[in-house]
Short mmCIF file of C-alpha atoms in Angstrom, two decimals:
data_model
loop_
_atom_site.label_atom_id
_atom_site.label_comp_id
_atom_site.label_asym_id
_atom_site.label_seq_id
_atom_site.Cartn_x
_atom_site.Cartn_y
_atom_site.Cartn_z
CA UNK A 176 143.22 41.35 102.10
CA UNK A 177 140.55 42.88 99.87
CA UNK A 178 140.60 46.56 98.93
CA UNK A 179 137.75 48.76 100.16
CA UNK A 180 135.17 49.40 97.45
CA UNK A 181 133.45 52.72 96.78
CA UNK A 182 129.74 52.45 96.26
CA UNK A 183 127.83 54.44 93.66
CA UNK A 184 125.96 56.28 96.41
CA UNK A 185 129.23 57.58 97.88
CA UNK A 186 130.46 58.64 94.44
CA UNK A 187 127.21 60.50 93.83
CA UNK A 188 127.47 62.18 97.23
CA UNK A 189 131.05 63.29 96.49
CA UNK A 190 130.03 64.73 93.13
CA UNK A 191 127.11 66.55 94.75
CA UNK A 192 129.38 68.02 97.39
CA UNK A 193 131.84 69.29 94.78
CA UNK A 194 129.01 70.74 92.69
CA UNK A 195 127.55 72.49 95.73
CA UNK A 196 130.93 73.99 96.52
CA UNK A 197 131.40 75.29 92.96
CA UNK A 198 127.85 76.52 92.43
CA UNK A 199 126.95 80.17 92.98
CA UNK A 200 124.54 80.78 95.87
CA UNK A 201 121.04 81.67 94.75
CA UNK A 202 121.12 85.00 96.60
CA UNK A 203 124.32 86.00 94.81
CA UNK A 204 122.93 85.26 91.36
CA UNK A 205 120.11 87.71 92.07
CA UNK A 206 121.68 90.41 94.21
CA UNK A 207 125.06 90.80 92.50
CA UNK A 208 123.57 91.77 89.09
CA UNK A 209 121.14 94.11 90.87
CA UNK A 210 123.97 95.80 92.78
CA UNK A 211 125.95 96.20 89.55
CA UNK A 212 122.95 97.70 87.74
CA UNK A 213 122.21 100.09 90.61
CA UNK A 214 125.86 101.17 90.70
CA UNK A 215 125.83 101.81 86.95
CA UNK A 216 122.58 103.76 87.25
CA UNK A 217 123.89 105.91 90.09
CA UNK A 218 127.31 106.55 88.57
CA UNK A 219 126.19 109.59 86.49
CA UNK A 220 124.63 111.18 89.57
CA UNK A 221 127.74 110.52 91.65
CA UNK A 222 129.96 111.98 88.92
CA UNK A 223 127.71 115.04 88.68
CA UNK A 224 127.95 115.62 92.43
CA UNK A 225 131.75 115.24 92.35
CA UNK A 226 132.08 117.58 89.37
CA UNK A 227 129.87 120.14 91.08
CA UNK A 228 132.58 120.54 93.73
CA UNK A 229 135.49 120.91 91.29
CA UNK A 230 136.97 123.90 89.56
CA UNK A 231 137.20 124.13 85.77
CA UNK A 232 140.85 123.10 85.82
CA UNK A 233 140.16 120.10 88.08
CA UNK A 234 137.33 118.89 85.86
CA UNK A 235 139.50 118.90 82.76
CA UNK A 236 141.89 116.55 84.58
CA UNK A 237 140.14 113.45 83.25
CA UNK A 238 141.22 110.98 85.92
CA UNK A 239 140.55 113.31 88.85
CA UNK A 240 137.59 111.71 90.63
CA UNK A 241 138.20 113.25 94.04
CA UNK A 242 135.96 115.94 95.56
CA UNK A 243 137.09 119.36 94.42
CA UNK A 244 137.93 122.57 96.22
CA UNK A 245 135.16 124.78 94.78
CA UNK A 246 132.03 123.07 96.12
CA UNK A 247 130.66 125.93 98.21
CA UNK A 248 131.77 128.50 95.65
CA UNK A 249 130.06 126.73 92.74
CA UNK A 250 126.72 126.37 94.53
CA UNK A 251 126.84 129.95 95.82
CA UNK A 252 127.56 131.19 92.30
CA UNK A 253 124.64 129.24 90.87
CA UNK A 254 122.22 130.52 93.50
CA UNK A 255 123.24 134.17 93.33
CA UNK A 256 124.88 135.06 90.02
CA UNK A 257 122.74 132.74 87.89
CA UNK A 258 119.43 133.45 89.66
CA UNK A 259 118.60 129.91 90.76
CA UNK A 260 117.03 131.43 93.86
CA UNK A 261 114.43 132.76 91.41
CA UNK A 262 114.25 129.82 88.99
CA UNK A 263 113.62 127.17 91.65
CA UNK A 264 110.59 128.94 93.24
CA UNK A 265 109.23 129.65 89.74
CA UNK A 266 109.48 125.95 88.92
CA UNK A 267 107.83 124.94 92.19
CA UNK A 268 104.89 127.26 91.50
CA UNK A 269 104.55 126.04 87.91
CA UNK A 270 104.72 122.37 88.91
CA UNK A 271 102.21 122.89 91.73
CA UNK A 272 99.69 124.60 89.44
CA UNK A 273 100.07 121.85 86.84
CA UNK A 274 99.65 119.06 89.40
CA UNK A 275 96.60 120.63 91.04
CA UNK A 276 94.99 121.31 87.66
CA UNK A 277 95.74 117.85 86.26
CA UNK A 278 94.45 116.02 89.33
CA UNK A 279 91.29 118.13 89.53
CA UNK A 280 90.34 117.82 85.86
CA UNK A 281 91.33 114.16 85.73
CA UNK A 282 89.17 113.31 88.75
CA UNK A 283 86.15 115.06 87.24
CA UNK A 284 86.73 113.49 83.82
CA UNK A 285 87.14 110.01 85.27
CA UNK A 286 84.02 110.47 87.38
CA UNK A 287 82.00 111.39 84.29
CA UNK A 288 83.42 108.58 82.16
CA UNK A 289 82.71 105.88 84.75
CA UNK A 290 79.57 106.92 86.62
CA UNK A 291 77.61 108.91 84.03
CA UNK A 292 75.83 107.72 80.90
CA UNK A 293 75.89 110.15 77.99
CA UNK A 294 75.96 109.74 74.20
CA UNK A 295 79.25 108.62 72.65
CA UNK A 296 80.93 108.21 76.02
CA UNK A 297 83.37 105.61 74.71
CA UNK A 298 84.15 107.78 71.70
CA UNK A 299 85.01 110.66 74.00
CA UNK A 300 87.36 108.42 75.95
CA UNK A 301 89.04 107.23 72.74
CA UNK A 302 89.52 110.84 71.61
CA UNK A 303 91.14 111.62 74.95
CA UNK A 304 93.54 108.71 74.48
CA UNK A 305 94.29 109.78 70.91
CA UNK A 306 95.83 112.98 72.25
CA UNK A 307 98.67 110.82 73.58
CA UNK A 308 99.61 110.06 69.98
CA UNK A 309 100.37 113.73 69.26
CA UNK A 310 103.86 114.58 70.57
CA UNK A 311 104.39 118.03 71.96
CA UNK A 312 106.51 119.35 69.04
CA UNK A 313 103.55 118.68 66.71
CA UNK A 314 101.26 120.84 68.87
CA UNK A 315 103.72 123.57 69.75
CA UNK A 316 102.94 126.02 66.92
CA UNK A 317 99.12 126.09 67.31
CA UNK A 318 99.51 126.02 71.09
CA UNK A 319 101.86 129.00 71.02
CA UNK A 320 99.44 130.88 68.77
CA UNK A 321 96.52 130.13 71.11
CA UNK A 322 98.37 131.13 74.28
CA UNK A 323 99.64 134.40 72.81
CA UNK A 324 96.17 135.25 71.44
CA UNK A 325 94.80 134.80 74.95
CA UNK A 326 97.44 137.19 76.27
CA UNK A 327 99.11 134.55 78.42
CA UNK A 328 102.57 134.90 76.91
CA UNK A 329 105.49 135.45 79.28
CA UNK A 330 103.37 134.59 82.32
CA UNK A 331 102.90 131.79 84.81
CA UNK A 332 99.47 131.12 83.34
CA UNK A 333 101.04 130.60 79.94
CA UNK A 334 103.64 128.28 81.46
CA UNK A 335 101.21 126.02 83.27
CA UNK A 336 97.90 126.43 81.42
CA UNK A 337 98.54 124.01 78.53
CA UNK A 338 99.40 121.20 80.95
CA UNK A 339 96.47 121.26 83.38
CA UNK A 340 94.77 118.44 81.47
CA UNK A 341 96.38 115.02 81.13
CA UNK A 342 95.08 112.03 79.18
CA UNK A 343 97.40 109.73 81.11
CA UNK A 344 95.94 110.79 84.46
CA UNK A 345 92.40 110.44 83.13
CA UNK A 346 93.16 106.92 81.92
CA UNK A 347 94.73 105.81 85.22
CA UNK A 348 91.92 107.21 87.36
CA UNK A 349 89.22 105.85 85.05
CA UNK A 350 90.65 102.37 85.26
CA UNK A 351 90.90 102.65 89.05
CA UNK A 352 87.30 103.85 89.42
CA UNK A 353 86.06 100.99 87.23
CA UNK A 354 87.65 98.54 89.67
CA UNK A 355 85.64 99.91 92.61
CA UNK A 356 82.62 97.66 93.36
CA UNK A 357 79.26 98.86 92.06
CA UNK A 358 77.69 98.12 95.44
CA UNK A 359 79.41 101.20 96.86
CA UNK A 360 77.77 103.39 94.22
CA UNK A 361 74.37 101.79 94.85
CA UNK A 362 74.70 102.39 98.59
CA UNK A 363 75.59 106.03 97.96
CA UNK A 364 72.54 106.45 95.72
CA UNK A 365 70.27 104.97 98.38
CA UNK A 366 71.69 107.40 100.92
CA UNK A 367 71.03 110.32 98.58
CA UNK A 368 74.69 111.19 98.12
CA UNK A 369 75.35 113.64 95.28
CA UNK A 370 78.09 113.13 92.67
CA UNK A 371 80.58 115.65 94.07
CA UNK A 372 79.98 114.42 97.62
CA UNK A 373 80.50 110.86 96.38
CA UNK A 374 83.76 111.94 94.73
CA UNK A 375 85.14 113.82 97.72
CA UNK A 376 84.03 111.53 100.54
CA UNK A 377 84.09 108.11 98.87
CA UNK A 378 86.21 107.93 95.72
CA UNK A 379 89.12 110.13 96.79
CA UNK A 380 89.65 108.38 100.17
CA UNK A 381 89.57 105.03 98.34
CA UNK A 382 92.08 106.30 95.76
CA UNK A 383 94.81 107.77 97.98
CA UNK A 384 97.45 105.38 96.66
CA UNK A 385 96.93 106.00 92.96
CA UNK A 386 96.38 109.73 93.53
CA UNK A 387 99.74 109.92 95.30
CA UNK A 388 101.38 108.16 92.38
CA UNK A 389 99.70 110.44 89.84
CA UNK A 390 100.74 113.53 91.80
CA UNK A 391 104.38 112.45 92.00
CA UNK A 392 104.60 111.44 88.33
CA UNK A 393 102.99 114.69 87.19
CA UNK A 394 105.16 116.80 89.50
CA UNK A 395 108.37 115.26 88.16
CA UNK A 396 107.14 115.66 84.59
CA UNK A 397 106.24 119.31 85.20
CA UNK A 398 109.55 119.98 86.96
CA UNK A 399 111.48 118.78 83.89
CA UNK A 400 109.69 121.01 81.38
CA UNK A 401 112.18 122.72 79.12
CA UNK A 402 111.00 123.35 75.56
CA UNK A 403 107.71 125.10 76.34
CA UNK A 404 109.13 127.48 79.01
CA UNK A 405 112.01 128.30 76.65
CA UNK A 406 109.52 129.34 73.96
CA UNK A 407 106.71 131.03 75.88
CA UNK A 408 108.75 133.00 78.45
CA UNK A 409 111.00 135.86 77.34
CA UNK A 410 111.81 137.37 80.75
CA UNK A 411 114.66 135.58 82.53
CA UNK A 412 113.23 136.43 85.94
CA UNK A 413 110.16 134.33 85.08
CA UNK A 414 112.04 131.31 83.78
CA UNK A 415 112.25 127.82 85.27
CA UNK A 416 115.21 125.84 86.50
CA UNK A 417 115.73 123.63 83.43
CA UNK A 418 116.09 126.67 81.18
CA UNK A 419 118.31 128.26 83.82
CA UNK A 420 120.81 125.42 83.36
CA UNK A 421 121.00 126.19 79.64
CA UNK A 422 121.83 129.80 80.50
CA UNK A 423 124.88 128.59 82.43
CA UNK A 424 126.04 126.54 79.46
CA UNK A 425 126.39 129.71 77.41
CA UNK A 426 129.12 131.04 79.68
CA UNK A 427 132.82 130.21 79.55
CA UNK A 428 135.92 130.91 81.62
CA UNK A 429 139.09 131.41 79.57
CA UNK A 430 137.48 129.53 76.70
CA UNK A 431 136.56 126.55 78.91
CA UNK A 432 133.00 125.53 79.71
CA UNK A 433 132.32 125.92 83.43
CA UNK A 434 131.20 122.37 84.02
CA UNK A 435 131.52 122.70 87.79
CA UNK A 436 128.88 125.43 87.89
CA UNK A 437 126.72 123.60 85.37
CA UNK A 438 126.83 120.43 87.47
CA UNK A 439 126.05 122.43 90.63
CA UNK A 440 122.94 123.82 88.90
CA UNK A 441 122.01 120.34 87.68
CA UNK A 442 122.32 118.89 91.19
CA UNK A 443 120.12 121.66 92.60
CA UNK A 444 117.57 120.98 89.86
CA UNK A 445 117.69 117.26 90.65
CA UNK A 446 117.15 117.48 94.40
CA UNK A 447 113.40 118.35 94.69
CA UNK A 448 112.10 115.61 92.34
CA UNK A 449 114.62 113.14 93.77
CA UNK A 450 113.43 113.77 97.33
CA UNK A 451 109.78 113.42 96.28
CA UNK A 452 110.56 110.27 94.33
CA UNK A 453 112.34 108.66 97.29
CA UNK A 454 109.66 109.61 99.80
CA UNK A 455 106.69 108.55 97.64
CA UNK A 456 108.22 105.67 95.67
CA UNK A 457 105.68 103.13 96.92
CA UNK A 458 102.62 104.96 95.49
CA UNK A 459 104.44 105.20 92.16
CA UNK A 460 105.12 101.47 92.20
CA UNK A 461 101.46 100.76 92.96
CA UNK A 462 100.33 103.17 90.24
CA UNK A 463 102.45 101.39 87.66
CA UNK A 464 100.96 98.07 88.73
CA UNK A 465 104.17 96.60 90.16
CA UNK A 466 104.03 94.56 93.35
CA UNK A 467 106.44 95.86 95.99
CA UNK A 468 107.28 94.33 99.31
#
């Protein structure tokens, strides 16, 4: 009686089955690394929130990762004793002024650079872009001298005035306007539409996505200002939230830094830009040129 033979096709099928069983699913190879990266990115925020609920003694217990017993007390202390009820509104006002100013000037500048012909237009645009090569610390001394000479020191105008123009916003809006078909401009000219009317009723409605992204990016950038407010404002009641956190760091309890209160202040400072970022994340993605589903 002859023994059964195994064909090459059956051997190949067996090997394929074993390989399929041992191989990692395609979804896992993509999602598992993403989940790990997201967890690593969120871990500092989670630790900050946990520490904001702990007392000084609990925080110095290195392996204590449980919610603490001083959550309400820490946040109440930050809001009342450390004047965050003043710093947060100050920061909101400053960020709002900066955003409104940047968007307004950037829209007008982009309109002129795209739809007007004037001598050395490209040179003007290059000069605007060159300002991005000058970091803020390089400009801080002449800027401080200018603001104080204008009498804007220790004021909201001095806080927000230097930031109401943005080369980045001008660049983004200029590139967006250049992508709008010329036929729309020609139609507007035939209808006798003026430049400001064309901007308000045509360009802005067609640019809602990128304008939303520019607003969010500029708001978050303005909210995180630290060095300039620290220099130009001398009155604590006129300070912003980022400088307010540094005020907390200068205090100590029995020789120990009050990290619980510092983290509570940091969480409060994080919440407004985080909420805006979550709500308007899609315009930001579109502004940065990334395709999102």
